[in-house]
Tab-separated table of C-alpha atoms and ligand atoms in Angstrom:
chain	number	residue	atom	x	y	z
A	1	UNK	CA	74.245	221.754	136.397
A	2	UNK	CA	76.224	224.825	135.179
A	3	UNK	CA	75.016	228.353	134.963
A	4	UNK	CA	74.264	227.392	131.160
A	5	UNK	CA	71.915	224.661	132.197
A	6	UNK	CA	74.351	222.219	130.872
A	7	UNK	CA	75.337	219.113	133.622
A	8	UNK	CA	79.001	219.016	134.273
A	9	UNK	CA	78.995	215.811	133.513
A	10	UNK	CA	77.713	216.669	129.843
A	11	UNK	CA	80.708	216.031	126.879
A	12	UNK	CA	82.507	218.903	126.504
A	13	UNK	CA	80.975	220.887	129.186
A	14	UNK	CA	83.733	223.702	128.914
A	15	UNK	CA	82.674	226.763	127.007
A	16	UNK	CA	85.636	227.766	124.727
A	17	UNK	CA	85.703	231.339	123.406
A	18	UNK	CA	86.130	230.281	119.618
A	19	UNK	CA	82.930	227.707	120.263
A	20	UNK	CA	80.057	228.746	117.914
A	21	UNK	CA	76.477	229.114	120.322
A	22	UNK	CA	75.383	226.622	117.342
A	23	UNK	CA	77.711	224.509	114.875
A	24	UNK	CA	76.757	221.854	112.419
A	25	UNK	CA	79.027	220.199	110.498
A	26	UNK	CA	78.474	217.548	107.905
A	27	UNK	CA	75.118	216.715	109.188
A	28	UNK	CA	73.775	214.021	107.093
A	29	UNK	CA	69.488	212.384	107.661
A	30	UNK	CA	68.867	209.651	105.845
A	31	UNK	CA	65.322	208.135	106.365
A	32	UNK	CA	63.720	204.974	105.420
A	33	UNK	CA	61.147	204.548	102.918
A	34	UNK	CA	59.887	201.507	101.226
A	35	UNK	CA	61.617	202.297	97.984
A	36	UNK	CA	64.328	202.560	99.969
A	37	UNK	CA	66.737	205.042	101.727
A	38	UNK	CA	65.114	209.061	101.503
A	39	UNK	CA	68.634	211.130	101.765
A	40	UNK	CA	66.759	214.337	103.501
A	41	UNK	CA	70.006	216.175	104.594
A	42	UNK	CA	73.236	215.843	103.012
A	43	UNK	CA	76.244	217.521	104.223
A	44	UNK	CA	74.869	220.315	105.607
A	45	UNK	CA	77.414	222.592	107.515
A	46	UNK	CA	76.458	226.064	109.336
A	47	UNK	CA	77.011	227.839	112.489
A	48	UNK	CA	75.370	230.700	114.347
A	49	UNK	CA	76.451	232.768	117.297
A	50	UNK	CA	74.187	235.099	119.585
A	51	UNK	CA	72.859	238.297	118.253
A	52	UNK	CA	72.948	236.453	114.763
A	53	UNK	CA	70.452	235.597	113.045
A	54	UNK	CA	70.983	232.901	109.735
A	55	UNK	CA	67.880	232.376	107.594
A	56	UNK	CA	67.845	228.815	105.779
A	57	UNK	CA	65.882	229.538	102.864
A	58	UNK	CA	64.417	227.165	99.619
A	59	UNK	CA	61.574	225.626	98.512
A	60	UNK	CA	59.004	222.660	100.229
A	61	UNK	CA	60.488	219.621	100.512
A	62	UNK	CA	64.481	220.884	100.118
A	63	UNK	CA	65.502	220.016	103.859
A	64	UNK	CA	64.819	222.556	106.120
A	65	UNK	CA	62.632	221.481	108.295
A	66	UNK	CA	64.483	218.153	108.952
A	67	UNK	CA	67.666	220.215	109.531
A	68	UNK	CA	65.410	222.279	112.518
A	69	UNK	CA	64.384	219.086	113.510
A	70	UNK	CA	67.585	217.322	113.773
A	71	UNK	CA	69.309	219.848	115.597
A	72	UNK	CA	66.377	220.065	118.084
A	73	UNK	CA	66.711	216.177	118.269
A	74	UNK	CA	63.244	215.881	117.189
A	75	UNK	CA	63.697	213.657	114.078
A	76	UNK	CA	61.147	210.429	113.739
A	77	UNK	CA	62.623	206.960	115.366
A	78	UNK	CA	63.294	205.881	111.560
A	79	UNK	CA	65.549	208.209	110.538
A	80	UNK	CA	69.519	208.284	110.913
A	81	UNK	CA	71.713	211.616	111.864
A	82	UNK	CA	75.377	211.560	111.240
A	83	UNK	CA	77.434	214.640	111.316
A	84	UNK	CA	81.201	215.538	112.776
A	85	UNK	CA	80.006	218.116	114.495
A	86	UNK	CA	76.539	218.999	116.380
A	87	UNK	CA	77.141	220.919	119.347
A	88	UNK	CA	75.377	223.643	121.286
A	89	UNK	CA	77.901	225.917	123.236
A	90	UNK	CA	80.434	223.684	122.673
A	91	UNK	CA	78.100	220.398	124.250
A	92	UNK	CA	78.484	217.750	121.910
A	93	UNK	CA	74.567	217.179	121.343
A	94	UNK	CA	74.587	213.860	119.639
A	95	UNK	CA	76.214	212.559	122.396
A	96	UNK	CA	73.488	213.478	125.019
A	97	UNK	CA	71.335	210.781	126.511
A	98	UNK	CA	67.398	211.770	125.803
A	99	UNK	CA	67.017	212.750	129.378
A	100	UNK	CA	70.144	215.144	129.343
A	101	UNK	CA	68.573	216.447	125.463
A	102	UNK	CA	65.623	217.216	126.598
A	103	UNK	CA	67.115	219.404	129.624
A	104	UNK	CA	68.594	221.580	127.053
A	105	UNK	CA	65.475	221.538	124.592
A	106	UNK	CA	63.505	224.103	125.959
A	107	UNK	CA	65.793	225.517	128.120
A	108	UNK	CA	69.034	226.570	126.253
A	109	UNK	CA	67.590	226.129	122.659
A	110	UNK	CA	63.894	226.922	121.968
A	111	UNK	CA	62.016	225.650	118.493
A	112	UNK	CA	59.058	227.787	117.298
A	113	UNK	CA	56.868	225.975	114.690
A	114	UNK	CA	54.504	227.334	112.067
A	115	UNK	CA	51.041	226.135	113.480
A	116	UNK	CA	50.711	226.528	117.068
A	117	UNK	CA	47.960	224.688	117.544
A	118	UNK	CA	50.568	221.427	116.689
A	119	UNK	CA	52.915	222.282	119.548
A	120	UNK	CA	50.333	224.330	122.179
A	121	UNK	CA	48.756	221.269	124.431
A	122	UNK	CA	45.058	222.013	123.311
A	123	UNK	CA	43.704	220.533	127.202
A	124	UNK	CA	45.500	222.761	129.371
A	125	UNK	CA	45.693	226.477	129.515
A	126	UNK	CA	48.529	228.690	128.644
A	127	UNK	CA	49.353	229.567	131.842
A	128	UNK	CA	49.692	226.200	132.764
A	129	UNK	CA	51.486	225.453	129.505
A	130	UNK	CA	54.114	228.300	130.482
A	131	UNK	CA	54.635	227.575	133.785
A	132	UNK	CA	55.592	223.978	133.094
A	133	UNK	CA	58.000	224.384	131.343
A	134	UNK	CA	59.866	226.954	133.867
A	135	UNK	CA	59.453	224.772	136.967
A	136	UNK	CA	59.959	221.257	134.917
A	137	UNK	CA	63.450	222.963	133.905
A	138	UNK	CA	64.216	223.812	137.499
A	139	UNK	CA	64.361	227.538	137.328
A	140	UNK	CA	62.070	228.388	139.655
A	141	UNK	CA	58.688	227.839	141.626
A	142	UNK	CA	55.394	228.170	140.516
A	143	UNK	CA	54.906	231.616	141.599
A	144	UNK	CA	58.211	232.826	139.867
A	145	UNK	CA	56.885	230.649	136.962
A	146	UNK	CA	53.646	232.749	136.865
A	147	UNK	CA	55.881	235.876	137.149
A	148	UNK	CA	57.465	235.526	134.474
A	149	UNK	CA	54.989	234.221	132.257
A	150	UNK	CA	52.793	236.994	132.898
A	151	UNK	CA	56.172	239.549	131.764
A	152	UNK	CA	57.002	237.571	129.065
A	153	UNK	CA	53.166	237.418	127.428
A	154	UNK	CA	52.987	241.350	128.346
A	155	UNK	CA	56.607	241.371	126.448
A	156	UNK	CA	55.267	239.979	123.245
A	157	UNK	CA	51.991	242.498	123.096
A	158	UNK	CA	49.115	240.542	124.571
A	159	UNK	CA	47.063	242.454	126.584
A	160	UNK	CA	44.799	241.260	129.797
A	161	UNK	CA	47.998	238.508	130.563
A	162	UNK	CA	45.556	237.299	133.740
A	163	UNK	CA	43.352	236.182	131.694
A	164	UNK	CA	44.533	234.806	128.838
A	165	UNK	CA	46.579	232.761	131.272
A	166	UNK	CA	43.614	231.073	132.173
A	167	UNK	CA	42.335	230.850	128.301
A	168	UNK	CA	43.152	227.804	126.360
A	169	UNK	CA	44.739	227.727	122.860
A	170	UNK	CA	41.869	227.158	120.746
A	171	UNK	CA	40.011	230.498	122.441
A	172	UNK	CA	42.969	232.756	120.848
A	173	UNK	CA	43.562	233.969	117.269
A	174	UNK	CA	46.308	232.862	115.311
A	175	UNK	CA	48.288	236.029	115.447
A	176	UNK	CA	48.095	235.506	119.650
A	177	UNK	CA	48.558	232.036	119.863
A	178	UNK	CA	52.194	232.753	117.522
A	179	UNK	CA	52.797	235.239	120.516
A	180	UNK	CA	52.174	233.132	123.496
A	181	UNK	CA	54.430	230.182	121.448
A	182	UNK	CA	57.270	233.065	121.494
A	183	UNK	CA	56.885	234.001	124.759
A	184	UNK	CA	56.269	230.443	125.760
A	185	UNK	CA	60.431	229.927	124.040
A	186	UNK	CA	61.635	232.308	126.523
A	187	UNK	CA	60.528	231.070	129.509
A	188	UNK	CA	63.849	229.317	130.323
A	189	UNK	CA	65.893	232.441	128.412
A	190	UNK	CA	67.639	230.374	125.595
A	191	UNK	CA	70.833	230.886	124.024
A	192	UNK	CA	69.353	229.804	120.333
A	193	UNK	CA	66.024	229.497	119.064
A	194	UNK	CA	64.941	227.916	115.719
A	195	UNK	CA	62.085	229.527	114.110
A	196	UNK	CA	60.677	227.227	111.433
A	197	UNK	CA	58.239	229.484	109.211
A	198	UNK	CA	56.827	231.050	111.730
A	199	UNK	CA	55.093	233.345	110.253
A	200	UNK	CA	53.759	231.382	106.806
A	201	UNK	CA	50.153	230.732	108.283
A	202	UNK	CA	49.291	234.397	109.433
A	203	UNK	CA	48.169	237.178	107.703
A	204	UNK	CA	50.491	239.766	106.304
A	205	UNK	CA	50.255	242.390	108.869
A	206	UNK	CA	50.431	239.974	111.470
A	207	UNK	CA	53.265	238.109	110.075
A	208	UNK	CA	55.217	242.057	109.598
A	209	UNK	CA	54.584	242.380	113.766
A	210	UNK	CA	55.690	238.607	114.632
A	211	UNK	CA	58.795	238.851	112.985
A	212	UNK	CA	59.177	242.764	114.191
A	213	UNK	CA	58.764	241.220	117.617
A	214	UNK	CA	61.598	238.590	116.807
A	215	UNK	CA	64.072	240.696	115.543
A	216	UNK	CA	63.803	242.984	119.165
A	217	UNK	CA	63.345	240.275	121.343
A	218	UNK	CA	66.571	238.505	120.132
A	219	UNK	CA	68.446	241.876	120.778
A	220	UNK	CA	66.895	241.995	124.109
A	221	UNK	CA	67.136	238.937	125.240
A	222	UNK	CA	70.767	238.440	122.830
A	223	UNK	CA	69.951	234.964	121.570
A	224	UNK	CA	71.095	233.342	118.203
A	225	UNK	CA	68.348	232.910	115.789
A	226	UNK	CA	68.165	230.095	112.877
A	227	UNK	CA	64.835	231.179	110.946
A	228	UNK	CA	63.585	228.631	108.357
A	229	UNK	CA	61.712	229.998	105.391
A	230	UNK	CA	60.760	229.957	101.688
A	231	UNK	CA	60.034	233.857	101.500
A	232	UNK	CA	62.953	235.608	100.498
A	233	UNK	CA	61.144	238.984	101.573
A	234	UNK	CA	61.386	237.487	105.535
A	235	UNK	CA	65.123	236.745	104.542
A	236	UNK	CA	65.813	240.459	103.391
A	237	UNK	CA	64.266	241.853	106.138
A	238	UNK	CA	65.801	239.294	108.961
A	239	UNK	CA	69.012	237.583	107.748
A	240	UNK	CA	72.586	238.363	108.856
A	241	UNK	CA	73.348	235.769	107.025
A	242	UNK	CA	71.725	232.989	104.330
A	243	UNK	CA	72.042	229.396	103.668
A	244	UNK	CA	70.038	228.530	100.508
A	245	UNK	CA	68.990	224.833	100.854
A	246	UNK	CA	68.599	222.525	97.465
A	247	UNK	CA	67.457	219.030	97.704
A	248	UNK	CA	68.982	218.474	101.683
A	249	UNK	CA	72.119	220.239	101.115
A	250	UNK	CA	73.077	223.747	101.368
A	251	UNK	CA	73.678	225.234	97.699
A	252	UNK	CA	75.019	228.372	98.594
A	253	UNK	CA	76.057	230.674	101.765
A	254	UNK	CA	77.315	233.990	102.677
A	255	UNK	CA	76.015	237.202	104.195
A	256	UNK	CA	72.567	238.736	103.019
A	257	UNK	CA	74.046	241.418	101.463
A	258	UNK	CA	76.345	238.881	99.315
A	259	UNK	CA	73.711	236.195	98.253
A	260	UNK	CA	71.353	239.023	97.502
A	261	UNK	CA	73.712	241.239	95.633
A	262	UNK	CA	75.519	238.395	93.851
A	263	UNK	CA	73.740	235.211	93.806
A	264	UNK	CA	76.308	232.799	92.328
A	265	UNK	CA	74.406	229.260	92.373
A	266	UNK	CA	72.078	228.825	89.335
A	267	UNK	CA	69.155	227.753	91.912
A	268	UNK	CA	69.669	230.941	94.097
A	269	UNK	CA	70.109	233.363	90.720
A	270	UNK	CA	66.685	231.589	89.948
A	271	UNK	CA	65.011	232.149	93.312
A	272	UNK	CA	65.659	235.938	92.912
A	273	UNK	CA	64.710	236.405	89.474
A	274	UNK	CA	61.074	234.781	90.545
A	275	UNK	CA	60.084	237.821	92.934
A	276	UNK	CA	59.961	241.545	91.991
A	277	UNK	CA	62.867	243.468	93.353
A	278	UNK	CA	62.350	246.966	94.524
A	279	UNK	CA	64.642	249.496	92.302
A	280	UNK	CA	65.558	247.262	90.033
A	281	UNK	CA	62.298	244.913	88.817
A	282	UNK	CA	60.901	247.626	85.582
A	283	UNK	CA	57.289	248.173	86.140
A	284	UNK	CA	55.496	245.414	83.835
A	285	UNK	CA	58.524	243.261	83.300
A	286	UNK	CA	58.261	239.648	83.483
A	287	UNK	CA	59.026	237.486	86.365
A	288	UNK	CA	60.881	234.241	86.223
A	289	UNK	CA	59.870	230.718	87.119
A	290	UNK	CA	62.260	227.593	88.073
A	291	UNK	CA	60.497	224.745	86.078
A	292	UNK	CA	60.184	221.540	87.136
A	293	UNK	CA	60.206	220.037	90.853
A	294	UNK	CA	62.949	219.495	93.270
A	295	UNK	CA	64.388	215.433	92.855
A	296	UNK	CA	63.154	212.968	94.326
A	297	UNK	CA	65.975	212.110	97.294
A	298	UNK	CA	65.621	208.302	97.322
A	299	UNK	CA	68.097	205.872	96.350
A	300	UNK	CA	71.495	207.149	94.384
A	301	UNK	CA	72.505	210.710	93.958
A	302	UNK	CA	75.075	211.081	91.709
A	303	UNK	CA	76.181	214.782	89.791
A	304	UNK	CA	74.055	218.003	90.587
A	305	UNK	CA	70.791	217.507	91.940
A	306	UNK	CA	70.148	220.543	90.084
A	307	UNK	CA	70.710	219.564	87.004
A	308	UNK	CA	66.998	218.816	85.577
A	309	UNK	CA	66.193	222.317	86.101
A	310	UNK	CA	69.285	224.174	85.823
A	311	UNK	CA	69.812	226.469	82.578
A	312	UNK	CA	73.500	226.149	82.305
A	313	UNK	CA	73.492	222.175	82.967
A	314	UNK	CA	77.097	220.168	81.053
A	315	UNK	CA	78.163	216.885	80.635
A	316	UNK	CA	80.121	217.136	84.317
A	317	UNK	CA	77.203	218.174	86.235
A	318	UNK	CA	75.878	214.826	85.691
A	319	UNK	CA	78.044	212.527	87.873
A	320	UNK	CA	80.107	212.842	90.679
A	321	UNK	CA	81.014	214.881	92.982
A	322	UNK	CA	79.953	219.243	92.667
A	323	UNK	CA	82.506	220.956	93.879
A	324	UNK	CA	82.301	223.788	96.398
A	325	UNK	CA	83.303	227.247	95.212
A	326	UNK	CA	84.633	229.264	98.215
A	327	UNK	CA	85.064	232.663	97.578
A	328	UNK	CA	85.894	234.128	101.060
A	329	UNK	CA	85.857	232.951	104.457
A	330	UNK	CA	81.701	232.717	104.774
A	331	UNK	CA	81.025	232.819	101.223
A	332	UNK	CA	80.750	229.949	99.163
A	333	UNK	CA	78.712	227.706	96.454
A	334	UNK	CA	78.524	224.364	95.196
A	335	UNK	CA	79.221	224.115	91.352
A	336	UNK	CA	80.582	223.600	88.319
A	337	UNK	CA	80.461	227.088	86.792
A	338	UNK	CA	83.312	229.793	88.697
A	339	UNK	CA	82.423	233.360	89.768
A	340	UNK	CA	83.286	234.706	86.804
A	341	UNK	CA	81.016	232.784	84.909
A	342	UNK	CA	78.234	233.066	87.497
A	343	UNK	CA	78.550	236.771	87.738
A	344	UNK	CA	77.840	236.631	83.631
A	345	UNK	CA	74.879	234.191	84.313
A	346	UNK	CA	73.257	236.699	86.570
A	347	UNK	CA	72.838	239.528	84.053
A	348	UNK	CA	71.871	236.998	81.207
A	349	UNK	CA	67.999	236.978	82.951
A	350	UNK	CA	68.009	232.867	81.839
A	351	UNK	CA	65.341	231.955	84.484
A	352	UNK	CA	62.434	234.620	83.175
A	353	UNK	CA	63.649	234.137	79.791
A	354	UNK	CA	62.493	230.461	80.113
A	355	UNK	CA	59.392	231.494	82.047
A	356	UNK	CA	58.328	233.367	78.988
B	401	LIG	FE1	73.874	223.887	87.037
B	401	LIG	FE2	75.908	222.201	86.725
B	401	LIG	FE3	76.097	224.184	88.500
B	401	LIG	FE4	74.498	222.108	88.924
B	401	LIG	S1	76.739	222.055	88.808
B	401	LIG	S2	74.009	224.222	89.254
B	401	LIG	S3	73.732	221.661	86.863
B	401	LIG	S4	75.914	224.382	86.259
């Protein structure tokens, strides 16, 4: 095993400076259904490095969660990956046995999930949750385990570590069992952790400290953070950078400060004309809505899987191929319409006017 907890043996076991911590490229998911073939993810490409943090953002039932899941190889027995590129570090992950996978889950790359109570084992304690996971990784004995669990609870803002090491999940509060599934990440210090709405099922001023706590502890501890959500306020407030999901594929990319000053894809320009924008949203003004529901991802997709809701929908958006608009190295969107005419979009306020 290397100092990155990778065997030698694993493909590609070299780091390379110009390797990404995390690259996906052309991941596609299909899953079976009975009516047929589900196409979850569709050519979804990204990368994120350490000290980075990307938020994949859009709404229920777009593909985010089975993107988290894929990369984690956590996907159900019945569903398919492809992609030309899935690699942690440079490790090519998809071609990992599950023994060698599941040396890296929870050691190099962490996943923290929205409820807890789904991933914390509710029959044994956190302490012996936390040290498990050190000593079953090989990084130290139990005592070193203990160590560090008791630092790394301490580290997140629970107080009296002794004893809550002894507690079991159900005898904690939401807002500390989210803490001890943080702390419970870093026990082997990973390079990447993937944050799927963590904080969507606490209260607001608990969800402000968890991802307060986040943001630090990935400069402290200098890991790469993918951070799944639907709230574009947690993407403000966390994002280097934004993916903007749409029916399993990724609509739009570029920095935050790009997708939020210049949203170029109908379905993001949408997105942020549904929430009020400080310094720009007038007192009283109306808010817009995206109507309908996202597609139905069974069977054929042909044309823009946008194109039942989108305002600016034409005869070529509904076949074939969209094609992707790059407009800098990071910065790019899949449609019909060009900047120019996206930038003209933006001001014409089509998603409220609809709403109204
Ligand atoms: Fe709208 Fe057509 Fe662009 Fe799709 S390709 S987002 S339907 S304009």
């Amino acid at each position: 095993m290397d100092d990155r907890g990778f065997r030698l043996s694993d493909p590609v076991s070299k780091l390379r400076d110009s390797d990404p911590t995390l690259l996906v490229k052309n991941l596609n998911v299909d899953i079976a259904v009975p009516a047929g073939t589900l196409h979850a993810v569709t050519d979804v490409s990204f990368h994120v490095d350490r000290g980075e943090t990307l938020c994949i953002v859009g709404e229920s039932g777009c593909g985010k969660s089975i993107t988290s899941l894929a990369v984690m190889g956590l996907l159900p027995r019945k569903a398919t990956l492809t992609a030309t590129t899935l690699s942690l570090e440079g490790v090519d992950l998809m071609s990992l046995k599950e023994r060698d996978f599941s040396n890296i889950r929870g050691n190099r790359m962490g996943m923290i999930f929205q409820d807890p109570m789904t991933s914390l084992n509710p029959v044994y304690t956190i302490g012996n949750q936390m040290e498990e996971i050190y000593t079953r990784h090989g990084k130290g004995t139990r005592q070193e385990a203990k160590d560090r669990a008791e630092y790394l609870l301490n580290r997140v803002g629970i107080t009296a570590v002794k004893s809550r090491l002894g507690q079991f999940p159900h005898q904690l509060s939401g807002g500390l069992r989210q803490r001890v599934m943080i702390a419970m990440t870093l026990m082997c210090d990973p390079i990447m952790i993937m944050a799927d709405e963590p904080t969507t099922a606490l209260d607001v001023t608990i969800q402000a400290q968890i991802l307060h706590l986040l943001a630090d502890l990935q400069d402290e501890f200098n890991m790469a953070l993918v951070l799944i959500t639907h709230d574009l306020g947690v993407v403000a407030r966390m994002a280097d950078r934004v993916a903007v999901m749409y029916a399993g594929r990724i609509v739009e990319q570029g920095t935050a400060t790009q997708v939020f000053a210049t949203p170029s894809h109908p379905y993001t320009q949408g997105l942020l004309e549904c929430i009020p924008i400080p310094g720009k949203s007038e007192p009283g003004s109306h808010l817009g809505a995206i109507k309908g529901m996202v597609p139905a991802l069974v069977g054929d997709q042909d044309g823009c899987m946008f194109r039942n809701r989108c305002p600016y929908v034409m005869d070529a958006c509904t076949h074939g191929n969209v094609p992707e608009q790059s407009l800098s190295d990071m910065r790019s969107y899949l449609c019909h319409l060009g900047s120019e005419q996206a930038a003209i979009n933006l001001k014409s306020g089509a998603f409220v006017t609809a709403a109204q």
